[in-house]
Every structure is written in C-alpha cells, then in structure tokens.
CSV table of C-alpha atoms in Angstrom, one decimal:
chain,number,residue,atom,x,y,z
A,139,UNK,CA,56.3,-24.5,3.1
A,140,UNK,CA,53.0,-24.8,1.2
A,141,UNK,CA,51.5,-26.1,4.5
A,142,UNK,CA,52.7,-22.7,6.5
A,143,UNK,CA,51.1,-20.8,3.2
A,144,UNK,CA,47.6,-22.8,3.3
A,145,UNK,CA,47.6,-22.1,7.2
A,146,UNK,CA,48.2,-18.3,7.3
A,147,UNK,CA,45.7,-18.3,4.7
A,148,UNK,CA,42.7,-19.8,6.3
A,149,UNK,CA,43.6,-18.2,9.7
A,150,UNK,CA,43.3,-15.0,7.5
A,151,UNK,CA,40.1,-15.6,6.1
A,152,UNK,CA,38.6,-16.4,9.5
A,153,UNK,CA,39.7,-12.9,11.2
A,154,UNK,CA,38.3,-11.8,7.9
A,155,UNK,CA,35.0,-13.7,8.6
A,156,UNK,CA,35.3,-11.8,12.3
A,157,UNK,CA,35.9,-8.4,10.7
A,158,UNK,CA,32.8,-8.1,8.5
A,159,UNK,CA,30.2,-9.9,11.0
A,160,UNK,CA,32.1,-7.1,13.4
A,161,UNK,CA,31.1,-4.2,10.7
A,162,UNK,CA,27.9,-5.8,9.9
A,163,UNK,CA,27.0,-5.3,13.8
A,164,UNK,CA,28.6,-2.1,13.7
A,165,UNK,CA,26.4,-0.6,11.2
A,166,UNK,CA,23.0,-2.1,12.5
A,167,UNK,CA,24.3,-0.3,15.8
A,168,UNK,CA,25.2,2.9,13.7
A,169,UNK,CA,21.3,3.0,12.2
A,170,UNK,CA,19.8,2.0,14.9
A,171,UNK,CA,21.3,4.5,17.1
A,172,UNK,CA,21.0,7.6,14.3
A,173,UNK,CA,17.0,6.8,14.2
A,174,UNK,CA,17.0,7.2,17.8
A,175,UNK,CA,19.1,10.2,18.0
A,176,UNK,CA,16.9,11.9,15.7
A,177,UNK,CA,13.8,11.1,17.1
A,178,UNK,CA,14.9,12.1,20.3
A,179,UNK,CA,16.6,15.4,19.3
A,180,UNK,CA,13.6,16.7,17.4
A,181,UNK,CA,11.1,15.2,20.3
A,182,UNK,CA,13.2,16.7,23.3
A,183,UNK,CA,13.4,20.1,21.3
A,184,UNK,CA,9.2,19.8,21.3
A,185,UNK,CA,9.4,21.3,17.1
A,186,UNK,CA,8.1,17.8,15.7
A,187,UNK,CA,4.7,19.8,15.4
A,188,UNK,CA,6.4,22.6,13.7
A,189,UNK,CA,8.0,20.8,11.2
A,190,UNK,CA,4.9,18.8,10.2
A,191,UNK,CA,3.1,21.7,9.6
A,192,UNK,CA,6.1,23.3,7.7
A,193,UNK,CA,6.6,20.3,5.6
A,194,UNK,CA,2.3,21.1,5.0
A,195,UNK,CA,1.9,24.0,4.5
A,196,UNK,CA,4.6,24.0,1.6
A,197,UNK,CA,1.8,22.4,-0.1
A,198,UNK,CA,5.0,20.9,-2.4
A,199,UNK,CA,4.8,17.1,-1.1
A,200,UNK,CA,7.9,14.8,-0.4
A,201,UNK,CA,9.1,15.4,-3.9
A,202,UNK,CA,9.3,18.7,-3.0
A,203,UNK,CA,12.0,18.1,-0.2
A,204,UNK,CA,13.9,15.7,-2.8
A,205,UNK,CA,14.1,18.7,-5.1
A,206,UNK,CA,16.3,21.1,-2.6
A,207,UNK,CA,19.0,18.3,-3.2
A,208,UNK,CA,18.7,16.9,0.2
A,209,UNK,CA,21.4,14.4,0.8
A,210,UNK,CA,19.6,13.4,4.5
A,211,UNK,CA,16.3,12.7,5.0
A,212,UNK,CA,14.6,14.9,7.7
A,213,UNK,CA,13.8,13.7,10.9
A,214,UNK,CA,10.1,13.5,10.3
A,215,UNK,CA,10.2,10.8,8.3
A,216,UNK,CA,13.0,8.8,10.6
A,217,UNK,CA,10.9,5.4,11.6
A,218,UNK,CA,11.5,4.3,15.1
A,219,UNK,CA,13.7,1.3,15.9
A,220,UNK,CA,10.2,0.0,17.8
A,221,UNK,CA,7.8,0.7,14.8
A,222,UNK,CA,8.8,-2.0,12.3
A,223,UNK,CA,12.9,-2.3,13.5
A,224,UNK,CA,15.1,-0.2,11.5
A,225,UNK,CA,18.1,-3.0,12.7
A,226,UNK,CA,15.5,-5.7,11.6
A,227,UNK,CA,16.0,-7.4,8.3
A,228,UNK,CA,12.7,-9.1,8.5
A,229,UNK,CA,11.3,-5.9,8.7
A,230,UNK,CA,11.4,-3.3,5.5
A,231,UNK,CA,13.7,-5.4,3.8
A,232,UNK,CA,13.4,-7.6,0.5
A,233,UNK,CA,13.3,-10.8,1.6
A,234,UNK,CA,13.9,-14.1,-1.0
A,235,UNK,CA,11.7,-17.0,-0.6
A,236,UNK,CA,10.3,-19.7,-2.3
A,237,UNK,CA,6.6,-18.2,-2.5
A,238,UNK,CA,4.9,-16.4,-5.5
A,239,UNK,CA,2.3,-14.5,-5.0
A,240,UNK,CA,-0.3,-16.3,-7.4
A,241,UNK,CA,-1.2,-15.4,-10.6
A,242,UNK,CA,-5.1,-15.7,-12.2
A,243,UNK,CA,-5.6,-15.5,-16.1
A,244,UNK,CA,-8.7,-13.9,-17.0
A,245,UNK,CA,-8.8,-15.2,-20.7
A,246,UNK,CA,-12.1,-16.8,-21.3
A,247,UNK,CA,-13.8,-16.6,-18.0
A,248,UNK,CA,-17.0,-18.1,-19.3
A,249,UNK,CA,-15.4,-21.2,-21.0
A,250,UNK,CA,-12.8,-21.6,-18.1
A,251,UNK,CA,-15.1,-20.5,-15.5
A,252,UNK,CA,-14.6,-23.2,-13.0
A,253,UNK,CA,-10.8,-22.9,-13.1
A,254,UNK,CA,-10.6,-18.6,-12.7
A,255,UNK,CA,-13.1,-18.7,-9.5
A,256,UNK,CA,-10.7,-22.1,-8.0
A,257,UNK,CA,-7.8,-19.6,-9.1
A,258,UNK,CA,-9.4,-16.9,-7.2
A,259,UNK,CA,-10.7,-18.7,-4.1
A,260,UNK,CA,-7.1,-20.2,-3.6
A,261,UNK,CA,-5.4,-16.8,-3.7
A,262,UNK,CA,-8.7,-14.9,-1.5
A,263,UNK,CA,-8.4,-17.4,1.7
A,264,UNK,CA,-5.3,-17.8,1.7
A,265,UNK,CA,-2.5,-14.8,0.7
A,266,UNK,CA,-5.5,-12.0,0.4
A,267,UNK,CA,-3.4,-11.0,-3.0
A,268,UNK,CA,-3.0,-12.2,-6.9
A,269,UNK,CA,-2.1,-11.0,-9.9
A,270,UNK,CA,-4.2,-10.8,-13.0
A,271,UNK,CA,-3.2,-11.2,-16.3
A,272,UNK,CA,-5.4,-11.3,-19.9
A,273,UNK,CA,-7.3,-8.9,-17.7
A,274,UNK,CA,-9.2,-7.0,-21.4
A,275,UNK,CA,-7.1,-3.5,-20.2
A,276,UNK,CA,-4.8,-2.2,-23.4
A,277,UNK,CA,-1.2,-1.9,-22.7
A,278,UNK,CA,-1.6,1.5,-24.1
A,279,UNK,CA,-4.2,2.7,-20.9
A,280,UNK,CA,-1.7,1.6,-18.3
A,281,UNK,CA,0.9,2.9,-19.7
A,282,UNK,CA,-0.5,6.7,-20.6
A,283,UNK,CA,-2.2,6.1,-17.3
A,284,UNK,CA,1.2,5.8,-15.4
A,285,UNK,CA,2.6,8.2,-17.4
A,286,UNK,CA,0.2,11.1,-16.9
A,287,UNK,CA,0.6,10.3,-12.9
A,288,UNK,CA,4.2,10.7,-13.1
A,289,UNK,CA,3.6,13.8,-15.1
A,290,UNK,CA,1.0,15.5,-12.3
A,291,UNK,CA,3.7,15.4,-9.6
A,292,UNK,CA,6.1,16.4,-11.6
A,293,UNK,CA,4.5,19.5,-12.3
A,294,UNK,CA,6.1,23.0,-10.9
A,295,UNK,CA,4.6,23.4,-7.2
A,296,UNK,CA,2.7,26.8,-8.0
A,297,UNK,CA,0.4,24.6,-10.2
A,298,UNK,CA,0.2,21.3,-8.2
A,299,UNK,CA,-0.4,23.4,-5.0
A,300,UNK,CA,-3.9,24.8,-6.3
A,301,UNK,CA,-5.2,21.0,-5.6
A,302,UNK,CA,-3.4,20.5,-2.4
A,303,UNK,CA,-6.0,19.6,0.5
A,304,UNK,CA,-7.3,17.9,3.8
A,305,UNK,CA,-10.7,18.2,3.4
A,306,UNK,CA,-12.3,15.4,4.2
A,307,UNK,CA,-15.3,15.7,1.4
A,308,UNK,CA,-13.1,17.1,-1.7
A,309,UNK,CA,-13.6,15.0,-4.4
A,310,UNK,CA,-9.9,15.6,-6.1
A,311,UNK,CA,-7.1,16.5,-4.0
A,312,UNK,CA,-2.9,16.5,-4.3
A,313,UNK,CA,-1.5,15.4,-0.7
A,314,UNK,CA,1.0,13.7,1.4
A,315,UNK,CA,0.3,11.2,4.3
A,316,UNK,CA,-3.1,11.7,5.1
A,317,UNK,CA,-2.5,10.7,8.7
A,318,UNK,CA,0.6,13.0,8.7
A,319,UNK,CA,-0.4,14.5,12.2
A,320,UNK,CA,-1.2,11.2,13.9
A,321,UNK,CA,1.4,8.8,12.4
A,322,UNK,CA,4.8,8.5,14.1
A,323,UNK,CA,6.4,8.8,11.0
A,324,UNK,CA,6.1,10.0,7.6
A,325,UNK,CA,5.9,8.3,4.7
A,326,UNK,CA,8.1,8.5,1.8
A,327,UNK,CA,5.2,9.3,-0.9
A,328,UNK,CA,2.7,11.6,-2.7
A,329,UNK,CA,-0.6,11.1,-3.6
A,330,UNK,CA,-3.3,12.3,-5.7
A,331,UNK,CA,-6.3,11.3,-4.8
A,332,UNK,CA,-9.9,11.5,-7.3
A,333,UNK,CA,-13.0,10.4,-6.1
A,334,UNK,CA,-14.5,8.7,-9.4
A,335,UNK,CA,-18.0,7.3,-8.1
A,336,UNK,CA,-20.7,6.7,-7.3
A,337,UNK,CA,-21.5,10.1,-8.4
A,338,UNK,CA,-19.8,10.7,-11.7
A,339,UNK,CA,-16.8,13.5,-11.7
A,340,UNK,CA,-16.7,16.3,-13.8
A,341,UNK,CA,-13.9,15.4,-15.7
A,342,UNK,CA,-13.3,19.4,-15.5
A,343,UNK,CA,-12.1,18.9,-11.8
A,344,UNK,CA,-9.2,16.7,-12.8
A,345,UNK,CA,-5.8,18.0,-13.7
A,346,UNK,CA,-5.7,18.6,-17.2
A,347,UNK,CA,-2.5,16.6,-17.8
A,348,UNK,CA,-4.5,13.3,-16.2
A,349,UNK,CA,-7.9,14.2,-17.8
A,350,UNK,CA,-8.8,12.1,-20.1
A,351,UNK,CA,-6.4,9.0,-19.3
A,352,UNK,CA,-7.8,9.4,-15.8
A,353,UNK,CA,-10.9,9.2,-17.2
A,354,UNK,CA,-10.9,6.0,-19.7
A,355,UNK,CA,-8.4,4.1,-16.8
A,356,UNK,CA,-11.0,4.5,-14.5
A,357,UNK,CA,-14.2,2.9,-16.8
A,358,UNK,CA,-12.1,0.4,-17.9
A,359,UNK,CA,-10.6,-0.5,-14.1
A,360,UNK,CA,-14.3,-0.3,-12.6
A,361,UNK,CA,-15.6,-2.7,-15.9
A,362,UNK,CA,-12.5,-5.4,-14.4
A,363,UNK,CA,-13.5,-4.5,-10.7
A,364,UNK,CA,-17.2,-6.0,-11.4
A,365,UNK,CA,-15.8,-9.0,-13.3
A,366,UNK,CA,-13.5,-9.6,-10.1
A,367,UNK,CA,-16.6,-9.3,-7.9
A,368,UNK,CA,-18.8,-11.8,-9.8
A,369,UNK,CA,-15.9,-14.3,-9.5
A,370,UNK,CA,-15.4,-13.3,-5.6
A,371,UNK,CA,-19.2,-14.1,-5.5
A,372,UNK,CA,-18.7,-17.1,-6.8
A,373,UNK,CA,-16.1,-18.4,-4.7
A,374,UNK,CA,-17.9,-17.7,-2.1
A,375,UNK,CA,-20.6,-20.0,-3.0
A,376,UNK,CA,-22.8,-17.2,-3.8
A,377,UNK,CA,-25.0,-16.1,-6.8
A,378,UNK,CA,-22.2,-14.4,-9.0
A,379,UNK,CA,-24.3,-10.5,-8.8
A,380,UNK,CA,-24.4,-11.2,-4.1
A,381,UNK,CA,-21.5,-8.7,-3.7
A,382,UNK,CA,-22.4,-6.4,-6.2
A,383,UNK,CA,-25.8,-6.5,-4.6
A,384,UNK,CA,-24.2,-5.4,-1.7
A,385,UNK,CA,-23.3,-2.5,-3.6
A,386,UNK,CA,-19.3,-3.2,-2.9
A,387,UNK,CA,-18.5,-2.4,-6.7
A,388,UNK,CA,-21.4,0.8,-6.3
A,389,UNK,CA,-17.9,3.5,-6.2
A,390,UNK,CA,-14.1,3.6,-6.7
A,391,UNK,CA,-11.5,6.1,-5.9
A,392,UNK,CA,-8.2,6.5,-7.6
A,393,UNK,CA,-5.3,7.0,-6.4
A,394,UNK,CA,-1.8,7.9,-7.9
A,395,UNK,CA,1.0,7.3,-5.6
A,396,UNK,CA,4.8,8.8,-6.2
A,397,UNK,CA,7.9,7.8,-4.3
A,398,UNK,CA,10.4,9.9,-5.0
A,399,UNK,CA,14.2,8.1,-4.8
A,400,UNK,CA,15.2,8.7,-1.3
A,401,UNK,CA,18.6,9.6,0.4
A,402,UNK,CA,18.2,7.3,3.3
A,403,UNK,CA,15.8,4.3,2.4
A,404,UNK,CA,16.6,2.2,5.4
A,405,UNK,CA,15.4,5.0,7.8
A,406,UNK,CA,12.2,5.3,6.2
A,407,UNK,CA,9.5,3.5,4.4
A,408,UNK,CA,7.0,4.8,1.4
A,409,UNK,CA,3.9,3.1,2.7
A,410,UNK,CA,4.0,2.2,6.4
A,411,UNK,CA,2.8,-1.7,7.3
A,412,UNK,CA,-1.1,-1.3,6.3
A,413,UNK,CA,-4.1,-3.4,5.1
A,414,UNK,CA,-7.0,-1.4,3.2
A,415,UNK,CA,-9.9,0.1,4.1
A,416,UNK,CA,-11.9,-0.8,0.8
A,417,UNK,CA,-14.2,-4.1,-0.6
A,418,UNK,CA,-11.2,-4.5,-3.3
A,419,UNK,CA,-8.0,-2.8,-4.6
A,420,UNK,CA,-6.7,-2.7,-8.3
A,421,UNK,CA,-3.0,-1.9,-8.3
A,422,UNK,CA,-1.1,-0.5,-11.5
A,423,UNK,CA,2.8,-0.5,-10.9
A,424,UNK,CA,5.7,0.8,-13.0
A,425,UNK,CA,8.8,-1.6,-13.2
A,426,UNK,CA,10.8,-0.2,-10.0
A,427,UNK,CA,9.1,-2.5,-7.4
A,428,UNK,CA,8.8,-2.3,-3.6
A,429,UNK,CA,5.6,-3.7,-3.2
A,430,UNK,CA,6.1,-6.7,-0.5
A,431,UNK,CA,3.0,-8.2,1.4
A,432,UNK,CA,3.2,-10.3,4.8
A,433,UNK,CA,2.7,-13.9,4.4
A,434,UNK,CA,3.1,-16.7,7.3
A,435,UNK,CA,5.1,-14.0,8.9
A,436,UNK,CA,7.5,-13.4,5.9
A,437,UNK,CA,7.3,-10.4,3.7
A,438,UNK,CA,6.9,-11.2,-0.2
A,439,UNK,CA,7.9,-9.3,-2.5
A,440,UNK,CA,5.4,-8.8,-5.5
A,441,UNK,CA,7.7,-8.0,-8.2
A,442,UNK,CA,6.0,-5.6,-11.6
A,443,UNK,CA,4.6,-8.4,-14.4
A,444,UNK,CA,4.1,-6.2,-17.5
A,445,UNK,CA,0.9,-5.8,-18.5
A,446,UNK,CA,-0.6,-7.5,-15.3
A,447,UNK,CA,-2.7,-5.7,-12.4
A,448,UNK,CA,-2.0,-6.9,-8.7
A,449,UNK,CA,-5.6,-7.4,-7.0
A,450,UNK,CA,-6.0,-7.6,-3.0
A,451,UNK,CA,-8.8,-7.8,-0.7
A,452,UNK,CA,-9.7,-5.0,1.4
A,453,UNK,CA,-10.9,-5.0,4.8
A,454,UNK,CA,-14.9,-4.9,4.1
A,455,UNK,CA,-14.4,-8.0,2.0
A,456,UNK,CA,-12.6,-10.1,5.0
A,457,UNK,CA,-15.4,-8.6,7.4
A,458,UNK,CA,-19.0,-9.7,5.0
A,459,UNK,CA,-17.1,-12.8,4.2
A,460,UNK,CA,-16.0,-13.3,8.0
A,461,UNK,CA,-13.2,-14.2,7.4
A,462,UNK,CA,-13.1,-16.3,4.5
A,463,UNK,CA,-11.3,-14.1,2.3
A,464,UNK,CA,-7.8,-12.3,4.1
A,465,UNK,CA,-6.9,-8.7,4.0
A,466,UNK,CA,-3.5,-9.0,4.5
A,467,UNK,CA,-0.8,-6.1,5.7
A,468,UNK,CA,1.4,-5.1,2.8
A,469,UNK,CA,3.9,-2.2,2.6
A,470,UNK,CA,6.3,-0.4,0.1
A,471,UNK,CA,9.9,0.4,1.0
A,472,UNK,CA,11.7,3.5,-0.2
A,473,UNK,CA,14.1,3.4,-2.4
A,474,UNK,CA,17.6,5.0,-3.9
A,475,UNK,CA,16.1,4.4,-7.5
A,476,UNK,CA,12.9,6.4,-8.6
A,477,UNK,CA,10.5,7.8,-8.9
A,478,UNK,CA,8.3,4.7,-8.8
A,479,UNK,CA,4.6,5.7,-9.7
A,480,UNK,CA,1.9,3.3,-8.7
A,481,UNK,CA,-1.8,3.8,-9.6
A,482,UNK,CA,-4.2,2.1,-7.0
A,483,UNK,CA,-8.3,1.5,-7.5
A,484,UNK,CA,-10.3,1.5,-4.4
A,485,UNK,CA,-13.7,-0.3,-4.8
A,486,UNK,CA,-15.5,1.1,-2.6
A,487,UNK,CA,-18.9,3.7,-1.9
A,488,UNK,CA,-16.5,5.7,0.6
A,489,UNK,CA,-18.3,8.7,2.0
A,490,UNK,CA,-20.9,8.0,-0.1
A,491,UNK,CA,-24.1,9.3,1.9
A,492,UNK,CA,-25.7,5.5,2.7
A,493,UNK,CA,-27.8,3.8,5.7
A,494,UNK,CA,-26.3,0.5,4.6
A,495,UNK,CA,-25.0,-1.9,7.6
A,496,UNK,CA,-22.6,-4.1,7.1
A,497,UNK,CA,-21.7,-7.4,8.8
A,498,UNK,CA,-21.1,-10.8,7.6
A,499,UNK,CA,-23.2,-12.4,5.1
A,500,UNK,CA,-26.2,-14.3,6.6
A,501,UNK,CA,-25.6,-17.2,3.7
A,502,UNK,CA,-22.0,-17.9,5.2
A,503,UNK,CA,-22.8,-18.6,8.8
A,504,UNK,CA,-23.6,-21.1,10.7
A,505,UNK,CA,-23.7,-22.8,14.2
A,506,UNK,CA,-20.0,-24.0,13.7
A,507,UNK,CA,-19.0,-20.3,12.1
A,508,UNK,CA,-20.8,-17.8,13.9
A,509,UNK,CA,-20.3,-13.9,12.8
A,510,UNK,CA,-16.8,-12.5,13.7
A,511,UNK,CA,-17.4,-9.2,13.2
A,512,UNK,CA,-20.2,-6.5,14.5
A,513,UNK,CA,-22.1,-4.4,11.7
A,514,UNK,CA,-20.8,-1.2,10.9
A,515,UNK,CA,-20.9,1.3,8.7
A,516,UNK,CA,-18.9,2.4,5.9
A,517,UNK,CA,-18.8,6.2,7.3
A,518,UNK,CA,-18.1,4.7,11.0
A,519,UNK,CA,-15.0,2.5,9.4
A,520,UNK,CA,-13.3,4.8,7.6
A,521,UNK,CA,-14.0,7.5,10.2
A,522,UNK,CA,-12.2,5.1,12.6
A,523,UNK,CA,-9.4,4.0,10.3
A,524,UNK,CA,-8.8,7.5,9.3
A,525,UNK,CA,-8.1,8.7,12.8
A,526,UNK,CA,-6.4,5.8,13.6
A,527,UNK,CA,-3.8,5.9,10.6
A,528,UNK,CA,-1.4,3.6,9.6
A,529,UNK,CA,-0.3,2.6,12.9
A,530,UNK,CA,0.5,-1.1,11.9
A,531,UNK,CA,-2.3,-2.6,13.3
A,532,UNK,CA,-6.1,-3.8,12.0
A,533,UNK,CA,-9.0,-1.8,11.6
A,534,UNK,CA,-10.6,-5.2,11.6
A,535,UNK,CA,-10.0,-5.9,15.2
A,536,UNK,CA,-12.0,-2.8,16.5
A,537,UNK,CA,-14.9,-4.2,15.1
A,538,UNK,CA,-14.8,-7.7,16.7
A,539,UNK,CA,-17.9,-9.4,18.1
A,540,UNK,CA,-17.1,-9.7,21.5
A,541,UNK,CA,-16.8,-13.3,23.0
C-alpha cells in the first residue's frame, strides 16, 4: 500500500515539475509577445513621434506618468525583445555569482600608498569599477545630498517645469532621456543635470531645495575625484599630477538620477546598457539597488555599501590609457520598489570651450602596444555619443585607429 502511495506521489511531483517549466515558458512567451505587440501597434499606427513629444512637452518627467496611477507602462518605454531580450534572463535581470565588485579603502593613502594604487590598478584593468570606502566624505553630505535630490523631483510639476530643457549649452537643466528622440526605447528615469565646472556656477541657478548641499557635495566629490586621479596616475606608471595635467579632473557635472517604482519592470529598463562618456564617474546610491555592470559576459550586481561611493572609468580614460584601464557597459533595471535616487559625478571639461586633442598617452606606447585609438576631441566625442545615444554599443569603437 505504502509503495502505491510513494508511487502516485513522485509521478505527481514530476507532472508537477512539467506544469511549472510549461508556465515558466508560457509567461516568457506572454512578455515576449506583449513587447512586440506594442511596439508594433504604436509603430504601425505611425504616433510613436507623437507620443514622445507628448510625454516632452509635459515637461513633468517619468514620475509624472507614475503619478496618474498608471497600472501599465506606456508603449514608449516597452524595450524590444531584440534590444537586450525581454525573454532573456541574462539580460535585465539580477543575476547571483561568485564575483564582487572590488572594494579600495582610502584610509591613509600616504602611509599605505603602495597598497591603494595596487588596489586601484587591479580594479582599473580589469572590471573598470570599485568601490571606495574611508573616502574623507561625512555621512551627513551624502545623505542631505540624496535627500535634497529626492526632494527636487518630488516637487509639484509647475515648479520643476521652469528648469525643464534640451539645450545643449544650459548649465542646469530638469529632463528625461536625453536621447529620447533617437533611442528605441525610453528609459525609466529623471534627471537633473548641473554643470559645476570648470567655470564655477552661480549657486543662484540651482534649485533652492538642492542649493547649498549641491553645492558642498560637489567641492567635496571634486576634492575625492583629484585624489582618485593621482592614484590612477600612479597606476599607470605615471607621475601622480599626468592626468590631472591632462586637465581630466579640470570640470565635473552632477547628475541626480530618479527612478520612480515602475508597473511593468521587466518591459523596461531605468538606464539602458551604456558605458560613460567622461575621464571618471563618482556614483552616490540610496539602499534600493539596481546597479549591475557586465563582467566576462555576466551582469554583476553592485549592491549600496553605506557610506561607500562606487567609482568607474569612463570612456576618455580607457582611450589616453589605450586600453589599459576598461570602461565597462553597466545598466540599472527598473523596479516595483522606489523611488531609487542616485547621484552621479562626471569628471570631465564637457563642452568646455578647449583646443585640447586627445589620444593615448605617448609614455604608454610602444612597438609591441601601438595607439588604439585616433585623437579626438572632447566636443567631437560627446557630439558623437550624444547623437548616437544609448544604443548599447561603444563610443570607443568609432574612434578606432584603423588597421
């Protein structure tokens, strides 16, 4: 009898087994074939430009869609099946491996020196991305600074629309996307954006309720940003003040990102598949995560450390180092919980006016490592990143010595 029971059971458990891997199918076949419906249907009906320039011209953001209540996201922010695989777990996905993304204490870098640029080099050649703790920031900056971001976008639209802008030049603007009319697909995410040097801003151009936190965050994140350099320098081989000379630390922009809790995070993403278009970037994030960067073909998530600062190398830096150092793609889903506020520091002159030229540095080449890249500059790179948007691939390769 207990034999008959024991038998019935496991056969029972297997069409069990059947059943969910049945469902599990089911449902990638259910997403996948919404995201094409819906890109098809708004396509086909030729009003994708319309509703971009709707969504624009509210001048309220993506937060401003979340406030109507929406229980759906709308179709311009549906990603295609082809652009990253909605039905791809790999792709968009949190993903659990054995891998950390490193982590670089900046306690005592004179007496430890040897140890924090080793710590540095490791994480610059190979995963393009570390985090940075001890870094000489208070607690209390980072956390009026993500406080006072949170509190811009959650300002009534009337008042947040006065800073709302696409102009290329404006120094502080509110936006969404920046590539909005050349991306496929929208991303889940707000932005303001302050340009903080090399000219100094008139702290009087800033939104009142981010002044002055704006304001300290940004001398004391530009103070850590020349610190980072000099090691960078260093690991390079190079005189600790070679990449300063090159005036990489010379501006900064900051900019404070806000991803409201989406309806429908599979069908979308906050920050499409990107790498940056700076020397350096200085990351603050609150505790709701997302953050994942590709490594070895895996994306790793880069979970929030209190207190620490996640650092990665920008494009520029992987082009003058030729390709020592690795900008790597990174990306941040959307998610059900929210709002996650993150606070990012460009090192970078920008669109600061400049003849500058810049290539790989003459000290690194050699017969066996000849340049990679072309000189460029910084005005032609971020005029072609810009226009090229956040398609998923390099900026880098554009600018390619030919072989």
């Amino acid at each position: 009898m207990w034999h008959k029971i024991e038998t019935r059971v496991l056969a029972f458990k297997k069409i069990l087994c059947v059943f969910n891997q049945v469902l599990k199918k089911f449902a990638r076949f259910y997403r996948k074939n919404r995201c094409m419906k819906m890109i098809s249907g708004y396509t086909a009906n030729g009003d994708r430009l319309q509703q971009l320039k709707a969504f624009d011209e509210s001048k309220s953001g993506v937060k401003g869609i979340v406030d109507k209540g929406i229980t759906k996201i709308p179709p311009i922010f549906v990603r295609p099946p082809e652009f990253s695989g909605c039905d791809k777990p790999s792709s968009g996905h949190r993903t659990r491996t054995q891998f950390s993304v490193p982590v670089v204490d900046l306690t005592d870098t004179v007496g430890r020196r040897a140890d924090v640029v080793a710590g540095v080099r490791r994480a610059a050649e190979t995963v393009g991305f570390f985090q940075v703790v001890n870094h000489g920031i208070p607690k209390r900056v980072l956390d009026e600074m993500l406080a006072a971001a949170r509190g811009f976008h959650e300002l009534h639209r009337e008042v947040k629309s006065e800073y709302y802008s696409r102009e290329l030049l404006r120094k502080v603007k509110f936006g969404s996307n920046f590539d909005l009319y050349q991306s496929r697909f929208a991303n889940w995410r707000d932005s303001l954006f302050c340009v903080m040097g090399p000219e100094p801003l008139d702290p009087q151009e800033l939104p009142l309720i981010c002044r002055d936190i704006t304001m300290e965050y940004s001398e004391n994140v530009h103070k850590m940003g020349v610190t980072l350099f000099e090691l960078l320098s260093e690991a390079l081989g190079l005189k600790p003040d070679h990449l300063i000379g090159l005036d990489c630390a010379k501006g900064h922009l900051i900019l404070s990102h806000y991803y409201p809790p989406c309806p429908e995070p599979e069908l979308t993403m906050g920050t499409s598949k990107h790498s940056d278009p700076d020397f350096l970037t200085i990351l603050l994030q609150d505790q709701i995560g997302g953050l994942q960067v590709l490594y070895e073909n895996q994306w790793i998530d880069v979970p929030p450390v209190p207190g620490a600062l996640v650092v990665n190398i920008g494009d520029l830096l992987q082009l003058v180092s030729n390709d020592r150092f690795k900008s790597v793609e990174h990306q941040v889903l959307a998610n059900h919980a929210g709002p996650r506020v993150s606070i990012a520091c460009f090192l970078t002159p920008h669109l600061h006016p400049s003849t500058r030229l810049y290539g790989p540095i003459k000290e690194l080449l050699s017969e066996d490592r000849p340049p990679v890249y072309k000189e460029t500059s910084l005005k032609d790179f971020i005029a072609y990143y810009d226009k090229k948007g956040l398609d998923g691939n390099s900026a880098l390769t554009h600018f390619k010595c030919q072989r």
